[in-house]
Amino acid sequence: MLTKELVAASTEPLILTLLSKGENYGYALIQEVKRLSGDEIEWTDGMLYPVLHRMEDTGWIKSRWVEIENGRKRKYYSIKKDGHHALKEKREQWALISSVFNALWKEQHV
């Protein structure tokens, strides 16, 4: 099980990456991360939606309400230009961290 801190640190890059593939709604993002992680990362509504709102306030993503077939409304999120820039920076940061760990762990024969 991943630590809370690691899950929190990876939330924004994961959201931006998923939204770079196309707009989506919160529950679908939760399910996709769960699927991609082999059920290891389990976001909750209470964790995800504040992050989405903060990212929207930052100007990285935008949202729109869509009426779905049963008459209910669903909020869809999509990435904005500033979000693509943020994603590029976050990819570079995660790649650096990953390369440092790979170099360190390659030196150790655990």
Coordinates of C-alpha atoms in Angstrom, one line a residue:
M1 CA 0.0 0.0 0.0
L2 CA 1.3 3.4 -0.9
T3 CA 1.8 6.0 1.7
K4 CA -0.7 8.9 2.0
E5 CA 2.1 11.4 1.2
L6 CA 3.2 9.6 -2.0
V7 CA -0.4 9.4 -3.2
A8 CA -0.9 13.1 -2.4
A9 CA 2.3 14.1 -4.2
S10 CA 1.3 12.2 -7.3
T11 CA -2.3 13.3 -7.5
E12 CA -1.8 16.5 -9.7
P13 CA 0.4 14.8 -12.3
L14 CA -1.9 11.9 -12.5
I15 CA -5.0 14.1 -13.0
L16 CA -3.2 16.3 -15.6
T17 CA -2.0 13.2 -17.5
L18 CA -5.4 11.7 -17.5
L19 CA -7.1 15.0 -18.6
S20 CA -4.4 15.4 -21.3
K21 CA -6.0 12.3 -23.0
G22 CA -9.5 14.0 -22.9
E23 CA -12.1 15.5 -20.7
N24 CA -13.5 13.4 -17.9
Y25 CA -15.5 13.5 -14.7
G26 CA -14.4 12.9 -11.1
Y27 CA -15.7 9.4 -10.6
A28 CA -14.2 8.2 -13.9
L29 CA -10.8 9.6 -12.8
I30 CA -11.0 7.8 -9.5
Q31 CA -11.8 4.5 -11.3
E32 CA -9.1 4.9 -14.0
V33 CA -6.4 5.5 -11.4
K34 CA -7.6 2.5 -9.4
R35 CA -7.5 0.4 -12.6
L36 CA -4.1 1.6 -13.7
S37 CA -2.6 1.1 -10.3
G38 CA -4.0 -2.4 -9.9
D39 CA -6.3 -1.3 -7.1
E40 CA -3.3 0.1 -5.1
I41 CA -4.3 3.8 -5.4
E42 CA -7.8 4.4 -4.1
W43 CA -8.8 8.1 -4.3
T44 CA -11.9 9.2 -2.4
D45 CA -14.3 12.0 -3.4
G46 CA -13.2 13.9 -0.3
M47 CA -9.6 13.8 -1.5
L48 CA -10.1 14.3 -5.3
Y49 CA -12.6 17.1 -5.5
P50 CA -10.7 19.7 -3.4
V51 CA -7.6 19.0 -5.7
L52 CA -9.7 19.4 -8.8
H53 CA -11.1 22.7 -7.5
R54 CA -7.7 24.0 -6.5
M55 CA -6.3 23.0 -10.0
E56 CA -9.3 24.9 -11.5
D57 CA -8.6 27.9 -9.4
T58 CA -4.9 27.8 -10.5
G59 CA -6.0 27.8 -14.1
W60 CA -4.7 24.4 -15.1
I61 CA -8.1 22.8 -15.7
K62 CA -11.6 24.0 -16.5
S63 CA -15.0 22.4 -15.9
R64 CA -18.4 22.3 -17.5
W65 CA -21.7 20.8 -16.4
V66 CA -23.2 18.2 -18.8
E67 CA -26.7 16.8 -18.5
I68 CA -26.5 13.0 -18.8
E69 CA -29.2 10.6 -20.1
N70 CA -31.1 10.4 -16.8
G71 CA -31.5 14.1 -16.5
R72 CA -28.8 14.5 -13.9
K73 CA -25.8 16.8 -14.3
R74 CA -22.2 15.7 -14.3
K75 CA -19.2 18.0 -14.0
Y76 CA -16.6 17.3 -16.7
Y77 CA -13.0 18.5 -16.4
S78 CA -10.5 19.3 -19.1
I79 CA -6.9 20.5 -19.2
K80 CA -6.1 24.1 -20.2
K81 CA -2.9 25.4 -21.8
D82 CA -1.4 26.3 -18.4
G83 CA -2.2 22.7 -17.3
H84 CA -0.2 21.4 -20.2
H85 CA 2.8 23.5 -19.1
A86 CA 2.4 22.3 -15.5
L87 CA 2.2 18.7 -16.7
K88 CA 5.5 19.2 -18.6
E89 CA 7.2 20.5 -15.5
K90 CA 5.8 17.8 -13.3
R91 CA 6.9 15.1 -15.8
E92 CA 10.4 16.5 -15.7
Q93 CA 10.4 16.6 -11.9
W94 CA 9.1 13.0 -11.6
A95 CA 11.6 11.8 -14.3
L96 CA 14.5 13.3 -12.3
I97 CA 13.3 11.7 -9.0
S98 CA 12.9 8.4 -10.8
S99 CA 16.3 8.5 -12.4
V100 CA 17.9 9.3 -9.0
F101 CA 16.2 6.3 -7.4
N102 CA 17.1 4.1 -10.3
A103 CA 20.8 5.1 -10.1
L104 CA 20.8 4.6 -6.3
W105 CA 19.1 1.3 -6.4
K106 CA 21.2 0.0 -9.3
E107 CA 24.2 0.5 -7.1
Q108 CA 22.7 -1.6 -4.3
H109 CA 22.2 -5.3 -4.7
V110 CA 19.1 -5.7 -2.5

